[in-house]
Amino acid sequence: MSQRNTVQTSAASSRGSVRATFVAAYSAVTLAQITNALPGALNGTFAVEFRTSGAGLTWIAGMFMMGIVVFELSWGLLGDLFGRKRLLYIGAAVSVAGSVLAALASTTEMMIAAQAVGGVGAGILFPISLSMIAAITPDHRARARVIATWAGFLSLGAVISPILAGLTAQVFTVPGAGAGAPNTFSGWRVAYYIAAGIAVAVLILAVRAKDSAAAEGRKVDLPGQFTLALGLIAVLFATVQAVDAGFGSPEVIGSYVAGGVLLALFVVIESRSRQPLIHLSLFKNSAYSITGVVAVTGMFAFLAVCYSTSVAVGGLALAEAWKVGVLFVFIQGPAFAFIPVVGWLIHHVAPRWVLTAGFAFMAVSAYWLSTFSLGAPEAFGGTPWTAFLPPLLLLGIGFALTVGSITAVAINTVPPQHIGMASATTNLLRDLGFALGPVIGSAIAFGIGAAVFAGPLAGILGGSGLPANAAAGLAQVPPLGYLSGWDGVIAQFSGQALAAGAPGQAVDGMVQALNSARQQIQGSAGASLGRGFQMVYLVAGIAATVSAVLTLFISARSSAPAANGVAEATEENAEAVI
């Protein structure tokens, strides 16, 4: 947001401790990033535990980011108007609620609701924690150092989260009494209880922190905020629903139309507003427009790879949660380790070259992963989880190079008075790319998976001797349903058959035939979804390649390092790590 970069007008309260302010802010951003990254490391676990559909899994993965994106441009403004310390309290309290709800979730719907609450809490903590420390650090060089430290704590949260998910799942899980029985207690829930405890600690630490605000000349653009938020929600809702319902369903088409109308209305409102959320004139600058495009396409590529890896390794290959956690450390670790390197590169090298190199690394990683055999556990011929480590390390390096460079280029392509707005708009576009990664990735993977699965499933069901009408009903079950919810599929099938008047003995025979074909059906379902996720990796590689090529058209002059560019870019790097 603009106030993240134009804090010179902020007035810090004389009350409170400077040290307590830094500790509270650093703890808050670590908390926000832990809760942000937890679903990515647990997607496979959620697929098995909640027996969720493709759309449900997508909502779990994307809802947290949606909670951040739709109000991206307003939280910091509200902090300016009403006091940042107050907003920090609210963000921490909402994070407590979201983490506890996630820990208690027993269904897909409960987990989706928990992610929505947690996303709002993190969406408040990210900008407010940064604004609080920037407000008490007026010197540009000193501010660059404290922002770099803030970035380090955010990156630390990204590294802690997958380790926390894996360790708690490994140590605290109490298996069910028999083979295939649900867990008596799932250890991953402890990770969310720990997050709730950290949020309570943030509330306590914030008591002695300094307050600050910058209300002069600030005004909430309610029409712009509501049309933007509702438009984004409608578009994202349509894309998620298309995973199960298809792109031709009335609700999907209607949601896309509503989203398009709302976003068009947002553009009209912003073009006439005296204090808009986004200055649309920024996009008349071709260099800035290119940067905005690659912020979406490049970060989409990154999150699509992350989401696909989580589901393919944790959900399809059934790898333990700690193994998925290790993979995500390889993805997130470079963003933490390379902060000094990236800061030096942005300051001494034209950021567009750093940006191009980073997207190239991401493209190589995605293309490499697209060649892997997916959809089966390692014991049954699937790709070993350790094979994912080298390409994911490349992905992490590429991400570390790109997130800071995107803003460095953006702020150097606009006049000085527009730097804050340029960074704010780039933040929004980048986070939109993050939200689209799992949403579009799911639509591709589960759509292709269902299409590929249809033929083999029809052959298997036909060979099992099932009546044609029974086979037709079972053919509508998506492949993930057979993998993560076999017992539910069988129960629904037998219940419908009995309700239709089929004799009990006949229904028992059909159920026995299905159970006999279970291994064959599930093997085909896994292989079909594996094909789908291979395509997601390929699409992500193409998106990263396009991003790398587009950055070559940014003029060298417009991307040259600026005097205060390091502070701005480091801030963006910190906000973007996930």
Coordinates of C-alpha atoms in Angstrom, one line a residue:
M1 CA 0.0 0.0 0.0
S2 CA 1.1 3.6 -0.6
Q3 CA 1.4 4.3 3.1
R4 CA 3.9 1.4 3.4
N5 CA 6.4 3.4 1.3
T6 CA 5.4 7.0 2.2
V7 CA 5.7 6.9 6.0
Q8 CA 7.6 10.2 6.2
T9 CA 4.3 11.9 7.3
S10 CA 3.6 9.4 10.0
A11 CA 3.7 10.6 13.5
A12 CA 4.8 8.1 16.2
S13 CA 3.4 8.5 19.6
S14 CA 5.8 9.5 22.4
R15 CA 4.4 6.7 24.6
G16 CA 5.5 3.2 24.4
S17 CA 8.9 1.5 23.8
V18 CA 10.8 1.5 20.6
R19 CA 12.2 -1.9 21.4
A20 CA 8.8 -3.3 22.2
T21 CA 7.5 -1.9 18.8
F22 CA 10.2 -3.8 16.9
V23 CA 9.7 -7.0 18.8
A24 CA 5.9 -6.9 18.3
A25 CA 6.2 -6.1 14.6
Y26 CA 8.8 -8.8 13.9
S27 CA 6.7 -11.3 15.9
A28 CA 3.5 -10.3 14.0
V29 CA 5.0 -10.7 10.6
T30 CA 6.5 -14.1 11.5
L31 CA 3.1 -15.2 12.8
A32 CA 1.3 -14.0 9.6
Q33 CA 3.7 -15.9 7.4
I34 CA 3.5 -19.1 9.4
T35 CA -0.3 -19.1 9.1
N36 CA 0.0 -18.2 5.4
A37 CA 2.3 -21.0 4.5
L38 CA 0.7 -23.8 6.6
P39 CA -2.0 -24.8 4.1
G40 CA 0.6 -25.3 1.3
A41 CA 2.5 -27.9 3.4
L42 CA -0.7 -29.6 4.4
N43 CA -2.8 -29.8 1.2
G44 CA -2.1 -33.5 0.7
T45 CA -3.0 -34.2 4.3
F46 CA -6.3 -32.2 4.0
A47 CA -7.2 -34.2 0.8
V48 CA -6.9 -37.5 2.8
E49 CA -8.3 -36.3 6.1
F50 CA -11.3 -34.3 4.9
R51 CA -11.9 -36.5 1.7
T52 CA -12.4 -33.2 -0.1
S53 CA -13.3 -32.6 -3.7
G54 CA -11.0 -30.8 -6.1
A55 CA -12.9 -27.5 -5.6
G56 CA -12.8 -28.0 -1.8
L57 CA -9.1 -28.5 -1.9
T58 CA -8.7 -25.4 -4.1
W59 CA -10.8 -23.3 -1.7
I60 CA -8.6 -24.4 1.2
A61 CA -5.4 -23.4 -0.7
G62 CA -6.7 -20.2 -2.1
M63 CA -9.0 -18.8 0.6
F64 CA -6.2 -17.5 2.8
M65 CA -4.7 -15.5 -0.1
M66 CA -8.1 -14.2 -1.1
G67 CA -8.5 -12.8 2.4
I68 CA -5.3 -10.9 1.9
V69 CA -5.9 -9.8 -1.7
V70 CA -9.4 -8.4 -1.6
F71 CA -8.5 -5.8 1.0
E72 CA -4.9 -5.3 0.0
L73 CA -5.2 -1.6 -0.5
S74 CA -7.2 -0.7 2.6
W75 CA -5.7 -2.2 5.8
G76 CA -2.7 0.2 5.9
L77 CA -5.0 3.1 5.1
L78 CA -7.2 2.2 8.1
G79 CA -4.1 2.0 10.2
D80 CA -3.1 5.5 9.1
L81 CA -6.6 6.8 10.0
F82 CA -7.3 5.1 13.2
G83 CA -3.9 4.1 14.6
R84 CA -1.6 1.2 13.6
K85 CA -1.4 -0.3 17.1
R86 CA -5.2 -0.7 17.2
L87 CA -5.0 -2.5 13.8
L88 CA -2.2 -4.7 15.1
Y89 CA -4.4 -5.8 18.1
I90 CA -7.3 -6.6 15.7
G91 CA -5.0 -8.5 13.3
A92 CA -3.6 -10.6 16.1
A93 CA -7.0 -11.3 17.6
V94 CA -8.4 -12.4 14.2
S95 CA -5.4 -14.6 13.7
V96 CA -6.1 -16.3 17.1
A97 CA -9.6 -17.0 15.9
G98 CA -8.5 -18.3 12.5
S99 CA -5.9 -20.6 13.9
V100 CA -8.2 -22.1 16.6
L101 CA -10.9 -22.6 14.0
A102 CA -8.4 -24.4 11.7
A103 CA -7.2 -26.6 14.6
L104 CA -10.8 -27.6 15.3
A105 CA -11.9 -28.1 11.7
S106 CA -13.4 -31.5 11.0
T107 CA -14.8 -30.8 7.5
T108 CA -13.7 -29.1 4.3
E109 CA -16.2 -26.3 4.9
M110 CA -14.9 -25.6 8.4
M111 CA -11.3 -25.4 7.1
I112 CA -12.3 -23.1 4.3
A113 CA -14.0 -20.8 6.8
A114 CA -10.9 -20.9 9.1
Q115 CA -8.7 -20.0 6.2
A116 CA -10.9 -17.0 5.4
V117 CA -10.6 -15.7 8.9
G118 CA -6.9 -16.4 9.1
G119 CA -6.3 -14.6 5.8
V120 CA -8.0 -11.5 7.0
G121 CA -5.8 -11.5 10.1
A122 CA -2.6 -12.0 8.2
G123 CA -3.7 -9.4 5.7
I124 CA -3.9 -6.8 8.5
L125 CA -0.6 -7.9 10.1
F126 CA 1.6 -7.7 7.0
P127 CA 1.2 -4.0 6.2
I128 CA 0.6 -2.8 9.8
S129 CA 3.7 -4.4 11.3
L130 CA 5.8 -2.8 8.6
S131 CA 4.2 0.6 8.9
M132 CA 4.8 0.6 12.7
I133 CA 8.5 0.1 12.5
A134 CA 8.9 2.4 9.4
A135 CA 7.1 5.2 11.3
I136 CA 9.7 5.2 14.1
T137 CA 12.6 5.0 11.7
P138 CA 12.7 8.2 9.6
D139 CA 16.2 7.9 8.3
H140 CA 16.2 6.2 4.8
R141 CA 19.3 4.1 5.4
A142 CA 18.2 3.0 8.9
R143 CA 14.8 2.2 7.5
A144 CA 16.3 0.0 4.9
R145 CA 18.1 -2.0 7.6
V146 CA 15.0 -2.4 9.8
I147 CA 12.9 -3.4 6.7
A148 CA 15.6 -6.0 5.8
T149 CA 15.3 -7.4 9.3
W150 CA 11.5 -7.4 9.1
A151 CA 12.0 -9.3 5.8
G152 CA 14.2 -11.8 7.5
F153 CA 11.6 -12.5 10.2
L154 CA 8.9 -12.9 7.5
S155 CA 11.1 -15.3 5.6
L156 CA 11.8 -17.1 8.8
G157 CA 8.1 -17.6 9.2
A158 CA 8.0 -19.2 5.7
V159 CA 10.8 -21.6 6.7
I160 CA 9.3 -22.4 10.1
S161 CA 5.8 -23.2 8.8
P162 CA 6.5 -26.4 6.8
I163 CA 8.9 -27.7 9.5
L164 CA 6.2 -27.1 12.1
A165 CA 3.6 -28.8 9.9
G166 CA 5.8 -31.8 9.3
L167 CA 7.0 -32.2 12.9
T168 CA 3.6 -31.9 14.5
A169 CA 2.0 -34.3 12.1
Q170 CA 4.8 -36.8 12.8
V171 CA 5.1 -36.5 16.6
F172 CA 1.5 -35.8 17.8
T173 CA -0.6 -37.9 15.4
V174 CA -2.5 -40.8 17.2
P175 CA -3.5 -43.4 14.6
G176 CA -6.9 -45.0 14.6
A177 CA -7.5 -48.5 16.1
G178 CA -7.5 -50.4 12.8
A179 CA -6.0 -50.2 9.4
G180 CA -7.6 -47.5 7.3
A181 CA -9.4 -46.1 10.4
P182 CA -9.4 -42.3 10.8
N183 CA -6.8 -40.8 13.2
T184 CA -7.8 -40.6 16.8
F185 CA -6.0 -37.3 16.7
S186 CA -4.2 -35.6 13.8
G187 CA -0.9 -34.0 14.9
W188 CA -1.1 -31.2 12.3
R189 CA -3.7 -29.5 14.5
V190 CA -1.0 -28.8 17.0
A191 CA 0.7 -26.5 14.5
Y192 CA -2.4 -24.3 14.4
Y193 CA -2.6 -24.3 18.2
I194 CA 1.0 -23.1 18.3
A195 CA 0.1 -20.4 15.8
A196 CA -2.7 -19.3 18.1
G197 CA -0.3 -19.2 21.0
I198 CA 2.1 -17.0 19.0
A199 CA -0.8 -14.7 18.2
V200 CA -1.7 -14.3 21.9
A201 CA 2.0 -13.5 22.5
V202 CA 1.8 -10.8 19.8
L203 CA -1.2 -9.2 21.6
I204 CA 0.8 -9.1 24.8
L205 CA 3.9 -7.7 23.2
A206 CA 2.0 -5.0 21.4
V207 CA 0.8 -3.5 24.7
R208 CA 4.1 -1.6 25.2
A209 CA 4.6 -0.8 21.5
K210 CA 4.5 2.8 20.2
D211 CA 1.4 3.8 18.3
S212 CA 1.5 5.9 15.1
A213 CA -0.9 7.2 12.4
A214 CA -0.9 9.5 9.3
A215 CA -4.5 10.6 8.9
E216 CA -3.8 13.9 7.2
G217 CA -5.0 13.9 3.6
R218 CA -6.2 10.2 3.8
K219 CA -9.6 9.0 2.9
V220 CA -11.2 5.6 2.5
D221 CA -12.4 5.0 -1.1
L222 CA -15.4 2.8 -0.2
P223 CA -16.9 2.5 -3.7
G224 CA -13.5 1.5 -5.1
Q225 CA -12.8 -0.9 -2.4
F226 CA -16.1 -2.7 -2.5
T227 CA -16.2 -3.1 -6.3
L228 CA -12.7 -4.3 -6.4
A229 CA -13.2 -6.8 -3.6
L230 CA -16.5 -8.1 -4.8
G231 CA -15.2 -8.3 -8.4
L232 CA -12.1 -10.3 -7.4
I233 CA -14.2 -12.6 -5.2
A234 CA -16.7 -13.3 -8.0
V235 CA -13.9 -14.1 -10.5
L236 CA -12.0 -16.3 -8.1
F237 CA -15.3 -18.0 -7.0
A238 CA -16.1 -18.8 -10.7
T239 CA -12.7 -20.3 -11.3
V240 CA -12.8 -22.5 -8.2
Q241 CA -16.4 -23.7 -8.9
A242 CA -15.3 -24.6 -12.5
V243 CA -13.0 -27.3 -11.0
D244 CA -16.0 -29.5 -10.2
A245 CA -19.0 -27.9 -12.0
G246 CA -17.2 -27.1 -15.3
F247 CA -16.7 -23.8 -17.1
G248 CA -20.1 -24.1 -18.9
S249 CA -22.2 -24.3 -15.7
P250 CA -24.7 -21.4 -15.2
E251 CA -23.2 -20.4 -11.8
V252 CA -19.7 -20.2 -13.2
I253 CA -20.7 -18.1 -16.2
G254 CA -22.9 -15.9 -14.0
S255 CA -20.1 -15.3 -11.5
Y256 CA -17.6 -14.4 -14.3
V257 CA -20.1 -12.0 -15.8
A258 CA -20.8 -10.4 -12.3
G259 CA -17.0 -10.2 -11.7
G260 CA -16.3 -8.6 -15.0
V261 CA -19.1 -6.0 -14.5
L262 CA -17.8 -5.1 -11.0
L263 CA -14.2 -4.8 -12.1
A264 CA -15.3 -2.6 -15.0
L265 CA -17.2 -0.5 -12.6
F266 CA -14.1 -0.3 -10.4
V267 CA -12.1 1.1 -13.3
V268 CA -14.8 3.8 -13.9
I269 CA -14.9 4.8 -10.2
E270 CA -11.1 5.0 -10.0
S271 CA -10.9 7.1 -13.1
R272 CA -13.2 9.7 -11.6
S273 CA -12.1 9.6 -7.9
R274 CA -10.0 12.4 -6.4
Q275 CA -8.3 9.9 -4.1
P276 CA -8.3 6.6 -5.9
L277 CA -7.1 3.3 -4.6
I278 CA -5.1 2.9 -7.8
H279 CA -3.9 5.7 -10.2
L280 CA -4.8 4.1 -13.5
S281 CA -2.5 6.6 -15.3
L282 CA 0.4 4.5 -14.1
F283 CA -0.4 1.9 -16.7
K284 CA 0.2 4.4 -19.5
N285 CA 3.9 3.8 -18.8
S286 CA 4.8 0.7 -20.9
A287 CA 7.6 -0.4 -18.5
Y288 CA 5.3 -0.3 -15.5
S289 CA 2.6 -2.1 -17.4
I290 CA 5.0 -4.9 -18.3
T291 CA 6.1 -5.1 -14.6
G292 CA 2.4 -5.4 -13.6
V293 CA 1.8 -8.2 -16.1
V294 CA 4.8 -10.2 -14.9
A295 CA 3.9 -9.7 -11.3
V296 CA 0.7 -11.6 -12.0
T297 CA 2.1 -14.3 -14.4
G298 CA 5.3 -14.9 -12.6
M299 CA 3.8 -15.3 -9.2
F300 CA 1.0 -17.4 -10.7
A301 CA 3.8 -19.7 -12.0
F302 CA 5.4 -19.9 -8.5
L303 CA 2.3 -20.7 -6.6
A304 CA 1.0 -23.1 -9.2
V305 CA 4.2 -25.2 -8.8
C306 CA 4.0 -25.0 -5.0
Y307 CA 0.3 -26.1 -5.0
S308 CA 0.9 -28.9 -7.5
T309 CA 3.9 -30.2 -5.5
S310 CA 1.9 -30.2 -2.3
V311 CA -1.0 -32.2 -3.8
A312 CA 1.1 -34.5 -6.0
V313 CA 3.5 -35.5 -3.2
G314 CA 1.3 -35.3 -0.2
G315 CA -2.1 -36.2 -1.7
L316 CA -1.3 -38.5 -4.6
A317 CA 2.0 -40.0 -3.6
L318 CA 0.9 -40.2 0.1
A319 CA 4.2 -38.9 1.4
E320 CA 4.4 -38.1 5.1
A321 CA 3.8 -34.5 6.1
W322 CA 7.4 -34.0 7.2
K323 CA 8.7 -34.9 3.7
V324 CA 6.4 -32.3 2.2
G325 CA 7.7 -29.9 4.8
V326 CA 11.3 -30.5 3.8
L327 CA 10.3 -29.8 0.1
F328 CA 8.8 -26.5 1.1
V329 CA 12.0 -25.6 3.1
F330 CA 13.9 -25.9 -0.2
I331 CA 11.3 -23.6 -1.8
Q332 CA 11.2 -21.0 0.9
G333 CA 14.8 -21.2 2.3
P334 CA 16.5 -19.3 -0.5
A335 CA 14.2 -16.3 0.1
F336 CA 15.6 -16.1 3.6
A337 CA 19.2 -16.9 2.8
F338 CA 19.5 -14.6 -0.2
I339 CA 18.1 -11.4 1.3
P340 CA 21.6 -9.8 1.5
V341 CA 22.5 -11.0 -2.0
V342 CA 19.3 -9.8 -3.6
G343 CA 19.6 -6.5 -1.9
W344 CA 23.1 -6.1 -3.2
L345 CA 22.1 -7.1 -6.8
I346 CA 19.2 -4.7 -6.9
H347 CA 21.4 -1.9 -5.7
H348 CA 24.3 -2.6 -8.1
V349 CA 22.7 -4.3 -11.1
A350 CA 19.7 -3.2 -13.2
P351 CA 16.8 -5.0 -11.4
R352 CA 15.3 -6.1 -14.7
W353 CA 18.3 -8.5 -15.3
V354 CA 17.8 -10.0 -11.8
L355 CA 14.1 -10.3 -12.7
T356 CA 14.8 -12.0 -16.0
A357 CA 17.2 -14.5 -14.4
G358 CA 14.8 -15.3 -11.6
F359 CA 11.9 -16.1 -14.0
A360 CA 14.3 -18.2 -16.1
F361 CA 15.2 -20.3 -13.0
M362 CA 11.5 -20.7 -12.2
A363 CA 10.8 -21.8 -15.8
V364 CA 13.5 -24.4 -15.8
S365 CA 12.2 -25.8 -12.5
A366 CA 8.6 -26.1 -13.8
Y367 CA 9.7 -27.7 -17.1
W368 CA 11.8 -30.2 -15.1
L369 CA 9.0 -31.1 -12.8
S370 CA 6.6 -31.6 -15.7
T371 CA 8.7 -34.6 -16.8
F372 CA 8.2 -36.4 -13.5
S373 CA 5.9 -39.4 -13.2
L374 CA 3.1 -38.3 -10.8
G375 CA 0.0 -39.9 -9.3
A376 CA 1.4 -43.0 -7.5
P377 CA 3.2 -43.6 -4.2
E378 CA 7.0 -44.3 -4.4
A379 CA 6.4 -47.9 -3.4
F380 CA 4.2 -48.4 -6.4
G381 CA 6.6 -46.9 -9.0
G382 CA 6.0 -43.2 -8.3
T383 CA 8.8 -40.6 -8.4
P384 CA 10.8 -40.6 -5.1
W385 CA 10.1 -37.4 -3.1
T386 CA 13.8 -36.7 -3.0
A387 CA 13.8 -36.2 -6.8
F388 CA 11.8 -33.0 -6.2
L389 CA 14.5 -31.4 -4.2
P390 CA 16.8 -30.1 -7.0
P391 CA 14.1 -28.5 -9.2
L392 CA 12.4 -27.0 -6.1
L393 CA 15.7 -25.4 -5.0
L394 CA 15.8 -23.8 -8.5
L395 CA 12.3 -22.6 -7.9
G396 CA 13.2 -21.1 -4.6
I397 CA 16.3 -19.3 -6.0
G398 CA 14.1 -17.9 -8.8
F399 CA 11.5 -16.7 -6.4
A400 CA 14.2 -15.0 -4.2
L401 CA 15.5 -13.2 -7.2
T402 CA 12.1 -12.0 -8.5
V403 CA 10.0 -10.8 -5.6
G404 CA 12.3 -7.9 -4.7
S405 CA 13.2 -7.0 -8.3
I406 CA 9.5 -6.7 -9.3
T407 CA 9.0 -3.7 -7.0
A408 CA 12.5 -2.3 -7.7
V409 CA 11.6 -2.1 -11.4
A410 CA 8.1 -0.8 -10.7
I411 CA 9.2 2.1 -8.5
N412 CA 12.0 3.1 -11.0
T413 CA 9.6 3.4 -13.9
V414 CA 7.4 6.1 -12.4
P415 CA 7.9 9.7 -11.2
P416 CA 9.0 10.0 -7.5
Q417 CA 5.6 11.3 -6.3
H418 CA 4.0 8.0 -7.6
I419 CA 6.4 5.6 -6.0
G420 CA 4.1 4.7 -3.1
M421 CA 1.1 4.0 -5.4
A422 CA 3.2 2.1 -7.8
S423 CA 4.5 -0.2 -5.1
A424 CA 0.9 -0.6 -3.7
T425 CA -0.5 -1.6 -7.1
T426 CA 2.4 -4.0 -7.7
N427 CA 1.7 -5.6 -4.3
L428 CA -1.9 -6.2 -5.3
L429 CA -1.0 -7.6 -8.7
R430 CA 1.6 -9.9 -7.2
D431 CA -0.7 -11.2 -4.6
L432 CA -3.4 -11.7 -7.2
G433 CA -0.9 -13.9 -9.0
F434 CA -0.4 -15.9 -5.8
A435 CA -4.2 -16.4 -5.4
L436 CA -4.6 -17.5 -9.0
G437 CA -1.8 -20.1 -8.7
P438 CA -3.8 -22.8 -6.8
V439 CA -7.2 -21.7 -8.4
I440 CA -6.2 -22.0 -12.0
G441 CA -3.8 -24.9 -11.2
S442 CA -6.7 -26.8 -9.8
A443 CA -9.0 -26.1 -12.7
I444 CA -6.3 -27.4 -15.1
A445 CA -5.3 -30.4 -13.0
F446 CA -8.7 -31.7 -12.0
G447 CA -10.3 -30.9 -15.4
I448 CA -7.6 -32.8 -17.3
G449 CA -7.7 -35.6 -14.7
A450 CA -11.4 -36.1 -15.0
A451 CA -11.2 -36.2 -18.8
V452 CA -8.3 -38.7 -18.8
F453 CA -10.0 -40.8 -16.2
A454 CA -13.3 -41.1 -18.0
G455 CA -12.2 -43.8 -20.5
P456 CA -10.4 -46.1 -18.2
L457 CA -13.1 -45.9 -15.5
A458 CA -15.8 -46.8 -18.0
G459 CA -13.8 -49.8 -19.0
I460 CA -13.2 -50.9 -15.4
L461 CA -16.9 -50.4 -14.5
G462 CA -18.1 -52.2 -17.6
G463 CA -15.8 -55.2 -16.9
S464 CA -17.0 -55.5 -13.3
G465 CA -20.5 -56.5 -14.5
L466 CA -22.3 -53.4 -13.1
P467 CA -25.6 -52.4 -14.7
A468 CA -25.3 -49.6 -17.2
N469 CA -27.3 -47.1 -15.0
A470 CA -25.1 -47.9 -12.0
A471 CA -21.9 -47.5 -14.0
A472 CA -23.2 -44.2 -15.4
G473 CA -23.7 -42.8 -11.9
L474 CA -20.3 -43.8 -10.7
A475 CA -18.7 -42.3 -13.9
Q476 CA -19.7 -38.9 -12.5
V477 CA -17.4 -39.2 -9.5
P478 CA -14.2 -37.3 -10.0
P479 CA -10.9 -39.1 -9.6
L480 CA -10.0 -37.4 -6.4
G481 CA -13.3 -38.7 -4.9
Y482 CA -12.1 -42.3 -5.5
L483 CA -8.7 -41.6 -4.0
S484 CA -9.6 -39.7 -0.9
G485 CA -13.2 -40.7 -0.2
W486 CA -13.6 -44.3 -1.3
D487 CA -15.8 -45.3 1.6
G488 CA -18.0 -42.3 1.0
V489 CA -18.4 -43.1 -2.7
I490 CA -19.5 -46.7 -1.8
A491 CA -21.9 -45.5 0.9
Q492 CA -23.5 -43.0 -1.5
F493 CA -23.7 -45.5 -4.3
S494 CA -25.3 -48.3 -2.2
G495 CA -27.8 -45.8 -0.5
Q496 CA -28.9 -44.5 -3.9
A497 CA -29.3 -48.0 -5.3
L498 CA -31.4 -49.1 -2.3
A499 CA -33.5 -45.9 -2.5
A500 CA -34.2 -46.7 -6.2
G501 CA -35.6 -50.1 -5.3
A502 CA -32.7 -52.4 -6.0
P503 CA -32.8 -55.6 -4.0
G504 CA -30.4 -55.7 -1.0
Q505 CA -28.6 -58.8 -2.3
A506 CA -28.0 -57.2 -5.7
V507 CA -26.6 -54.0 -4.1
D508 CA -24.3 -56.1 -1.9
G509 CA -23.0 -57.9 -5.1
M510 CA -22.3 -54.5 -6.8
V511 CA -20.5 -53.2 -3.8
Q512 CA -18.4 -56.4 -3.7
A513 CA -17.6 -56.0 -7.4
L514 CA -16.5 -52.4 -6.8
N515 CA -14.3 -53.2 -3.8
S516 CA -12.7 -55.9 -5.9
A517 CA -11.8 -53.3 -8.5
R518 CA -10.7 -50.7 -6.0
Q519 CA -7.0 -51.0 -6.6
Q520 CA -7.5 -50.7 -10.4
I521 CA -9.8 -47.8 -10.1
Q522 CA -7.6 -45.9 -7.6
G523 CA -4.5 -46.6 -9.7
S524 CA -6.2 -45.2 -12.8
A525 CA -7.5 -42.2 -10.8
G526 CA -4.0 -41.4 -9.5
A527 CA -2.4 -41.7 -12.9
S528 CA -5.1 -39.4 -14.5
L529 CA -4.6 -36.7 -11.9
G530 CA -0.8 -37.1 -12.3
R531 CA -1.3 -36.2 -16.0
G532 CA -3.3 -33.2 -14.9
F533 CA -0.6 -31.9 -12.5
Q534 CA 2.1 -32.5 -15.2
M535 CA 0.1 -30.1 -17.3
V536 CA 0.0 -27.5 -14.5
Y537 CA 3.8 -27.7 -14.2
L538 CA 4.0 -27.2 -18.0
V539 CA 1.7 -24.2 -17.9
A540 CA 3.6 -22.7 -15.0
G541 CA 6.8 -23.1 -17.0
I542 CA 5.3 -21.3 -20.0
A543 CA 4.0 -18.5 -17.7
A544 CA 7.5 -18.1 -16.2
T545 CA 9.1 -18.1 -19.7
V546 CA 6.7 -15.5 -20.9
S547 CA 7.5 -13.4 -17.8
A548 CA 11.2 -13.7 -18.5
V549 CA 10.8 -12.7 -22.1
L550 CA 8.6 -9.7 -21.3
T551 CA 11.1 -8.3 -18.8
L552 CA 13.6 -8.0 -21.7
F553 CA 11.3 -5.2 -23.1
I554 CA 11.7 -3.1 -20.0
S555 CA 14.2 -0.3 -20.9
A556 CA 17.5 -0.3 -19.1
R557 CA 17.0 3.3 -18.1
S558 CA 13.7 2.7 -16.4
S559 CA 15.0 -0.2 -14.4
A560 CA 18.3 1.4 -13.2
P561 CA 18.7 1.4 -9.4
A562 CA 17.3 4.5 -7.7
A563 CA 18.6 6.1 -4.5
N564 CA 16.0 4.8 -2.2
G565 CA 15.2 1.7 -4.3
V566 CA 16.8 -0.8 -1.9
A567 CA 14.5 0.1 0.9
E568 CA 11.4 -0.1 -1.3
A569 CA 12.5 -3.3 -3.0
T570 CA 13.5 -5.0 0.2
E571 CA 10.1 -4.1 1.7
E572 CA 8.4 -5.8 -1.3
N573 CA 10.7 -8.8 -1.0
A574 CA 9.6 -9.2 2.6
E575 CA 5.9 -8.8 1.8
A576 CA 6.0 -11.2 -1.1
V577 CA 7.7 -14.3 0.5
I578 CA 5.1 -16.9 1.2

